[in-house]
Amino acid sequence: MTGFCRRDWDRILYKKTVERTILLEMEDRAAIARRAAKDEVVTNRLFYQEQFKELLYTRKFIEENMNAAIDEKQFKMYLQPKYSISQNKIVGAEALVRWIHPQRGMVFPNEFIQIFEENGFIRMVDYYIWEEACHFIRRCEDLGITDCPVSVNLSRQHLKDTDFMRVLVTLIGENKIDKSLLELEITETASGEKISKVAEQLKRDGFTLLMDDFGSGYSSLNVLLETPFDVLKLDKKFMDNMMASEKGKLILEYVVSMANKLELGLLAEGVETREQAELLSKIGCDSAQGYYYAKPMPQEEFFEMLLKERGKSADLA
Ligand code: C2E
Ligand code: CA
Ligand code: CA
């Protein structure tokens, strides 16, 4: 131990403590990265980024607050109108959930839907939104408005069993609404075989099925072949990509013509400009939804907008 003094030991110990702290922090970060990489199918390898920590905090917040949010009715149904391009008239609406947290304010679906799909809570939220949609349709029917169907999103979690069908049938019966006014949006990325079986059953029960996000995945055409959808909803990204080149516009034109030949309805989502609406109309797609027309809004606001357009008095509501 010649030449070694207490101060040297202290320095070594200090260095070891620092190294250990760094190691622990790295392990911590690796664990965070591992969780974040769980869905990364391509490489399954992801490097830690500060934002993962942020994501975990958000997840914790969401999971700790979701039950109270249902009990206290913090989830709200927003409605986004669907328009006929040629008539510039509302032809329906999509129900989209918003979480209005008393402290945090508005929380958007992209922050919580995936988490709810993973922990199963999506069922509670969807059932609640479907119920709200049925109440809304009832109010419209009471005023003689029977040409504004409302579509609801059906998470792929529901496709695991048939519980959701019973819920739908009960809600429709309790609210005495016309089944054709509650439409169901199922994303094309839901697994093919499962959707087909469920979709056939829903069709037999008389529901209208919309294939959400058409063109966003790799299997759109296969799903189309196997599943009896009524309407294709063109995905926003797909449409934006296609509209960016002449070749893309041609592909879009053929998709529209294919839908027409297959006697499928067609609706373009995420329409943001007049040029997009005009192009869609020119190639034979007359229905659109997007910020060009209106953003999703609280249901009361949409109700007033609809009544005004249909020349109905709000006093009757
Ligand atoms: P989605 O079903 O594809 O809904 C369309 C999304 O595009 C909505 O986002 C809507 O606000 C947004 N959008 C509409 N027009 C435009 C536009 O012109 N430009 C742009 N940039 N965006 C537009 P939102 O409401 O944030 O919902 C995101 C996704 O969360 C939905 O995508 C849907 O997959 C899911 N989601 C929303 N509400 C529900 C729900 O009640 N249940 C279930 N299961 N999923 C829901
Ligand atoms: Ca949708
Ligand atoms: Ca969509």
Coordinates of C-alpha atoms and ligand atoms in Angstrom, one line a residue:
M1 CA 0.0 0.0 0.0
T2 CA 3.0 2.2 -0.4
G3 CA 2.2 5.6 -1.6
F4 CA -1.5 5.0 -1.1
C5 CA -3.2 7.3 1.3
R6 CA -6.8 7.7 2.6
R7 CA -7.5 10.3 0.0
D8 CA -6.7 7.8 -2.8
W9 CA -9.2 5.3 -1.3
D10 CA -11.8 8.0 -1.0
R11 CA -11.3 8.9 -4.6
I12 CA -11.6 5.3 -5.7
L13 CA -14.7 4.8 -3.6
Y14 CA -16.2 8.0 -5.0
K15 CA -15.4 6.9 -8.6
K16 CA -17.0 3.5 -7.9
T17 CA -20.2 5.2 -6.5
V18 CA -20.4 7.5 -9.5
E19 CA -19.9 4.5 -11.8
R20 CA -22.6 2.5 -10.0
T21 CA -25.0 5.4 -10.2
I22 CA -24.4 5.8 -13.9
L23 CA -24.9 2.0 -14.3
L24 CA -28.2 2.1 -12.4
E25 CA -29.4 5.0 -14.5
M26 CA -28.4 3.2 -17.6
E27 CA -30.3 0.1 -16.5
D28 CA -33.2 2.3 -15.7
R29 CA -33.1 3.9 -19.2
A30 CA -32.6 0.5 -20.9
A31 CA -35.7 -0.8 -19.1
I32 CA -37.6 2.3 -20.3
A33 CA -36.3 1.8 -23.8
R34 CA -37.2 -1.9 -23.7
R35 CA -40.8 -1.1 -22.8
A36 CA -41.0 1.5 -25.5
A37 CA -39.4 -0.9 -28.0
K38 CA -41.9 -3.7 -27.3
D39 CA -44.0 -2.8 -30.4
E40 CA -41.0 -2.0 -32.6
V41 CA -41.4 -4.9 -34.9
V42 CA -38.6 -4.1 -37.4
T43 CA -35.5 -4.1 -35.3
N44 CA -36.8 -4.5 -31.7
R45 CA -33.9 -2.3 -30.8
L46 CA -34.4 1.3 -29.8
F47 CA -32.1 3.7 -28.0
Y48 CA -33.1 5.6 -24.9
Q49 CA -34.5 9.0 -25.5
E50 CA -35.6 11.5 -22.9
Q51 CA -39.1 11.3 -24.4
F52 CA -39.5 7.7 -23.3
K53 CA -39.5 8.8 -19.7
E54 CA -42.1 11.3 -20.6
L55 CA -44.2 8.6 -22.2
L56 CA -43.9 6.4 -19.1
Y57 CA -45.1 9.3 -16.9
T58 CA -48.0 9.9 -19.3
R59 CA -48.9 6.3 -19.1
K60 CA -48.8 6.3 -15.3
F61 CA -51.0 9.4 -15.2
I62 CA -53.5 7.8 -17.6
E63 CA -53.7 4.5 -15.8
E64 CA -54.0 6.2 -12.4
N65 CA -56.8 8.5 -13.6
M66 CA -58.8 6.4 -16.0
N67 CA -61.3 5.0 -13.6
A68 CA -62.2 8.3 -12.0
A69 CA -62.5 9.7 -15.6
I70 CA -65.3 7.2 -16.4
D71 CA -67.0 7.7 -13.0
E72 CA -66.9 11.5 -13.3
K73 CA -67.9 11.6 -17.0
Q74 CA -64.6 13.3 -18.1
F75 CA -64.8 11.5 -21.4
K76 CA -66.7 13.5 -24.0
M77 CA -68.1 12.6 -27.3
Y78 CA -67.0 15.1 -30.0
L79 CA -68.5 14.9 -33.5
Q80 CA -66.9 15.7 -36.8
P81 CA -69.3 16.3 -39.7
K82 CA -69.0 14.4 -42.9
Y83 CA -70.0 16.4 -46.0
S84 CA -71.3 15.8 -49.5
I85 CA -68.8 17.8 -51.6
S86 CA -71.3 18.5 -54.4
Q87 CA -74.1 19.6 -52.2
N88 CA -71.9 21.2 -49.5
K89 CA -74.3 19.5 -47.0
I90 CA -73.8 17.5 -43.8
V91 CA -74.4 13.8 -44.5
G92 CA -73.2 12.3 -41.3
A93 CA -70.7 12.5 -38.4
E94 CA -68.0 10.6 -36.7
A95 CA -67.9 10.2 -33.0
L96 CA -64.4 10.9 -31.5
V97 CA -63.6 10.7 -27.9
R98 CA -61.9 13.5 -25.9
W99 CA -60.8 13.4 -22.3
I100 CA -61.3 16.6 -20.5
H101 CA -59.3 16.3 -17.3
P102 CA -60.1 18.8 -14.6
Q103 CA -56.4 19.7 -14.1
R104 CA -54.7 18.8 -17.4
G105 CA -57.4 20.0 -19.7
M106 CA -58.0 18.3 -23.1
V107 CA -56.2 15.0 -23.6
F108 CA -56.3 13.7 -27.2
P109 CA -56.9 10.1 -28.2
N110 CA -53.4 9.6 -29.5
E111 CA -52.2 9.8 -25.9
F112 CA -54.5 7.3 -24.4
I113 CA -56.2 5.0 -27.0
Q114 CA -53.2 2.7 -27.4
I115 CA -52.8 2.4 -23.6
F116 CA -56.5 1.6 -23.2
E117 CA -56.2 -1.0 -26.0
E118 CA -53.3 -2.6 -24.1
N119 CA -55.0 -2.7 -20.7
G120 CA -58.5 -3.4 -21.9
F121 CA -60.0 -0.2 -20.7
I122 CA -61.0 0.7 -24.2
R123 CA -64.1 -1.3 -23.9
M124 CA -65.4 0.9 -21.1
V125 CA -64.6 4.1 -23.1
D126 CA -66.1 2.7 -26.4
Y127 CA -69.3 1.6 -24.7
Y128 CA -69.7 5.0 -23.2
I129 CA -69.1 6.8 -26.5
W130 CA -71.5 4.4 -28.3
E131 CA -74.2 5.1 -25.7
E132 CA -73.6 8.9 -26.2
A133 CA -73.9 8.4 -30.0
C134 CA -77.2 6.5 -29.6
H135 CA -78.6 9.3 -27.3
F136 CA -77.6 11.8 -30.0
I137 CA -79.3 9.8 -32.8
R138 CA -82.4 9.6 -30.6
R139 CA -82.5 13.4 -30.2
C140 CA -82.1 13.8 -34.0
E141 CA -84.8 11.3 -34.8
D142 CA -87.1 13.0 -32.3
L143 CA -86.8 16.1 -34.5
G144 CA -87.3 14.2 -37.7
I145 CA -83.7 14.2 -38.7
T146 CA -83.2 10.7 -40.0
D147 CA -80.5 11.3 -42.6
C148 CA -77.5 12.0 -40.4
P149 CA -75.9 8.6 -39.4
V150 CA -73.2 8.7 -36.7
S151 CA -70.3 6.4 -37.0
V152 CA -68.4 5.1 -33.9
N153 CA -65.0 3.6 -33.8
L154 CA -64.7 -0.1 -32.9
S155 CA -61.3 -0.9 -31.4
R156 CA -59.8 -4.2 -32.5
Q157 CA -59.9 -5.3 -28.9
H158 CA -63.7 -5.8 -29.3
L159 CA -63.0 -8.4 -32.0
K160 CA -61.6 -10.9 -29.5
D161 CA -65.1 -11.9 -28.5
T162 CA -68.8 -11.1 -29.2
D163 CA -69.6 -9.2 -26.0
F164 CA -69.6 -5.9 -27.9
M165 CA -72.4 -7.1 -30.2
R166 CA -74.7 -7.6 -27.3
V167 CA -73.9 -4.1 -26.1
L168 CA -74.7 -2.6 -29.5
V169 CA -78.0 -4.5 -29.8
T170 CA -79.0 -3.4 -26.2
L171 CA -78.1 0.2 -26.8
I172 CA -80.0 0.3 -30.1
G173 CA -83.0 -1.4 -28.4
E174 CA -83.0 0.9 -25.3
N175 CA -82.8 4.1 -27.4
K176 CA -85.2 2.7 -30.0
I177 CA -83.1 4.0 -32.8
D178 CA -82.9 2.9 -36.5
K179 CA -79.9 0.6 -36.7
S180 CA -78.8 2.1 -40.0
L181 CA -78.1 5.4 -38.2
L182 CA -75.3 3.9 -36.1
E183 CA -72.4 3.0 -38.3
L184 CA -69.3 1.1 -37.3
E185 CA -65.8 2.1 -38.2
I186 CA -63.3 -0.8 -38.1
T187 CA -59.7 -0.1 -39.0
E188 CA -58.2 -2.0 -41.8
T189 CA -55.2 -2.9 -39.7
A190 CA -57.3 -5.1 -37.5
S191 CA -56.4 -8.7 -38.1
G192 CA -58.0 -10.1 -41.3
E193 CA -59.6 -13.4 -40.3
K194 CA -61.1 -12.0 -37.1
I195 CA -62.6 -8.9 -38.8
S196 CA -64.1 -11.1 -41.5
K197 CA -66.0 -13.3 -39.1
V198 CA -67.2 -10.5 -36.9
A199 CA -68.0 -8.3 -39.9
E200 CA -70.2 -11.1 -41.4
Q201 CA -72.1 -11.4 -38.2
L202 CA -72.6 -7.6 -37.9
K203 CA -73.8 -7.5 -41.5
R204 CA -76.3 -10.2 -40.8
D205 CA -77.5 -8.1 -37.9
G206 CA -78.0 -5.2 -40.3
F207 CA -75.1 -2.9 -39.4
T208 CA -73.3 -0.6 -41.8
L209 CA -69.5 -1.2 -41.8
L210 CA -66.9 1.4 -42.7
M211 CA -63.4 0.3 -43.4
D212 CA -61.3 2.9 -41.6
D213 CA -57.8 4.0 -42.7
F214 CA -58.1 2.3 -46.1
G215 CA -54.7 2.4 -47.9
S216 CA -52.7 2.9 -44.7
G217 CA -51.5 -0.7 -44.4
Y218 CA -50.3 -3.4 -46.6
S219 CA -53.4 -5.6 -46.6
S220 CA -56.1 -3.2 -47.7
L221 CA -57.0 -5.2 -50.8
N222 CA -57.0 -8.6 -49.0
V223 CA -59.2 -7.3 -46.2
L224 CA -61.5 -5.9 -48.9
L225 CA -61.8 -9.3 -50.6
E226 CA -62.5 -11.1 -47.3
T227 CA -64.7 -8.7 -45.5
P228 CA -68.1 -7.3 -46.4
F229 CA -67.5 -3.6 -45.8
D230 CA -70.1 -1.1 -47.1
V231 CA -67.9 2.0 -47.2
L232 CA -64.2 2.7 -47.6
K233 CA -62.7 5.6 -45.7
L234 CA -59.6 6.7 -47.5
D235 CA -56.8 7.3 -45.1
K236 CA -55.5 10.8 -44.8
K237 CA -51.8 9.9 -45.3
F238 CA -52.7 7.7 -48.3
M239 CA -54.7 10.4 -49.9
D240 CA -52.0 13.1 -49.2
N241 CA -49.3 10.8 -50.7
M242 CA -51.4 10.0 -53.8
M243 CA -52.3 13.6 -54.4
A244 CA -48.7 14.6 -54.4
S245 CA -48.0 13.3 -57.9
E246 CA -49.7 12.6 -61.2
K247 CA -49.1 8.9 -60.9
G248 CA -50.6 9.0 -57.4
K249 CA -53.7 10.8 -58.7
L250 CA -54.1 8.1 -61.2
I251 CA -54.0 5.4 -58.6
L252 CA -56.5 7.4 -56.5
E253 CA -58.8 7.6 -59.5
Y254 CA -58.6 3.8 -60.0
V255 CA -59.3 3.3 -56.3
V256 CA -62.4 5.4 -56.6
S257 CA -63.5 3.6 -59.7
M258 CA -62.9 0.2 -58.0
A259 CA -65.1 1.3 -55.1
N260 CA -67.8 2.4 -57.5
K261 CA -67.6 -0.9 -59.4
L262 CA -67.8 -2.9 -56.2
E263 CA -70.8 -0.7 -55.2
L264 CA -69.0 0.4 -52.1
G265 CA -69.4 3.9 -50.6
L266 CA -66.4 6.1 -50.4
L267 CA -65.4 8.8 -47.9
A268 CA -62.1 10.7 -47.9
E269 CA -60.9 11.7 -44.4
G270 CA -58.5 14.5 -43.5
V271 CA -59.5 16.8 -46.3
E272 CA -57.9 20.1 -45.5
T273 CA -58.1 22.2 -48.7
R274 CA -60.6 23.2 -51.4
E275 CA -58.2 21.8 -54.0
Q276 CA -58.4 18.4 -52.4
A277 CA -62.2 18.5 -52.2
E278 CA -62.4 19.6 -55.8
L279 CA -60.1 16.9 -57.0
L280 CA -62.0 14.2 -55.1
S281 CA -65.3 15.4 -56.5
K282 CA -63.8 15.4 -60.0
I283 CA -62.7 11.8 -59.8
G284 CA -66.0 10.6 -58.3
C285 CA -65.6 10.7 -54.6
D286 CA -68.4 12.9 -53.2
S287 CA -68.0 12.4 -49.4
A288 CA -65.4 14.1 -47.3
Q289 CA -64.5 14.7 -43.7
G290 CA -61.7 17.0 -42.6
Y291 CA -60.6 20.4 -41.3
Y292 CA -61.6 22.1 -44.6
Y293 CA -65.2 21.5 -43.5
A294 CA -65.0 21.4 -39.8
K295 CA -62.9 20.1 -36.9
P296 CA -64.4 17.6 -34.4
M297 CA -66.5 19.6 -32.0
P298 CA -68.5 19.1 -28.8
Q299 CA -71.8 17.3 -29.6
E300 CA -73.9 20.3 -28.6
E301 CA -72.1 22.5 -31.1
F302 CA -72.6 19.9 -33.8
F303 CA -76.3 19.5 -32.9
E304 CA -76.9 23.2 -33.3
M305 CA -75.0 23.3 -36.6
L306 CA -77.1 20.4 -37.9
L307 CA -80.4 21.9 -36.7
K308 CA -79.5 25.2 -38.4
E309 CA -78.6 23.5 -41.6
R310 CA -81.8 21.5 -41.7
G311 CA -83.9 24.5 -40.8
K312 CA -85.0 23.1 -37.4
S313 CA -85.6 25.1 -34.3
A314 CA -83.4 24.5 -31.3
D315 CA -86.4 25.1 -29.1
L316 CA -87.8 21.8 -30.2
A317 CA -84.7 20.0 -29.0
Ligands
C2E1 P1 -59.5 8.0 -36.9 O1 -60.6 7.1 -36.5 O2 -58.8 7.8 -38.1 O3 -60.1 9.5 -36.8 C1 -59.6 10.5 -37.6 C2 -58.7 11.4 -36.9 O4 -58.2 12.4 -37.8 C3 -59.3 12.2 -35.7 O5 -58.2 12.3 -34.8 C4 -59.6 13.5 -36.3 O6 -59.7 14.6 -35.4 C5 -58.5 13.7 -37.3 N1 -58.8 14.6 -38.4 C6 -60.0 14.8 -39.0 N2 -59.9 15.7 -40.0 C7 -58.6 16.0 -40.1 C8 -57.9 16.9 -41.0 O7 -58.4 17.5 -41.9 N3 -56.5 16.9 -40.8 C9 -55.9 16.3 -39.8 N4 -54.6 16.4 -39.6 N5 -56.6 15.4 -38.9 C10 -57.9 15.3 -39.1 P2 -58.5 12.1 -33.2 O8 -59.9 12.5 -32.9 O9 -57.3 12.7 -32.5 O10 -58.5 10.5 -33.1 C11 -57.3 9.8 -33.4 C12 -57.6 8.3 -33.5 O11 -58.0 7.8 -32.2 C13 -58.8 8.0 -34.4 O12 -58.4 8.0 -35.7 C14 -59.2 6.6 -33.8 O13 -58.4 5.6 -34.3 C15 -58.9 6.8 -32.4 N6 -60.2 7.2 -31.7 C16 -60.8 8.4 -31.5 N7 -61.9 8.3 -30.8 C17 -62.1 7.0 -30.5 C18 -63.1 6.2 -29.8 O14 -64.1 6.8 -29.3 N8 -62.9 4.9 -29.8 C19 -61.8 4.2 -30.4 N9 -61.7 2.9 -30.2 N10 -60.9 4.9 -31.0 C20 -61.0 6.3 -31.1
CA2 CA -62.4 6.5 -37.5
CA3 CA -59.1 7.0 -40.1

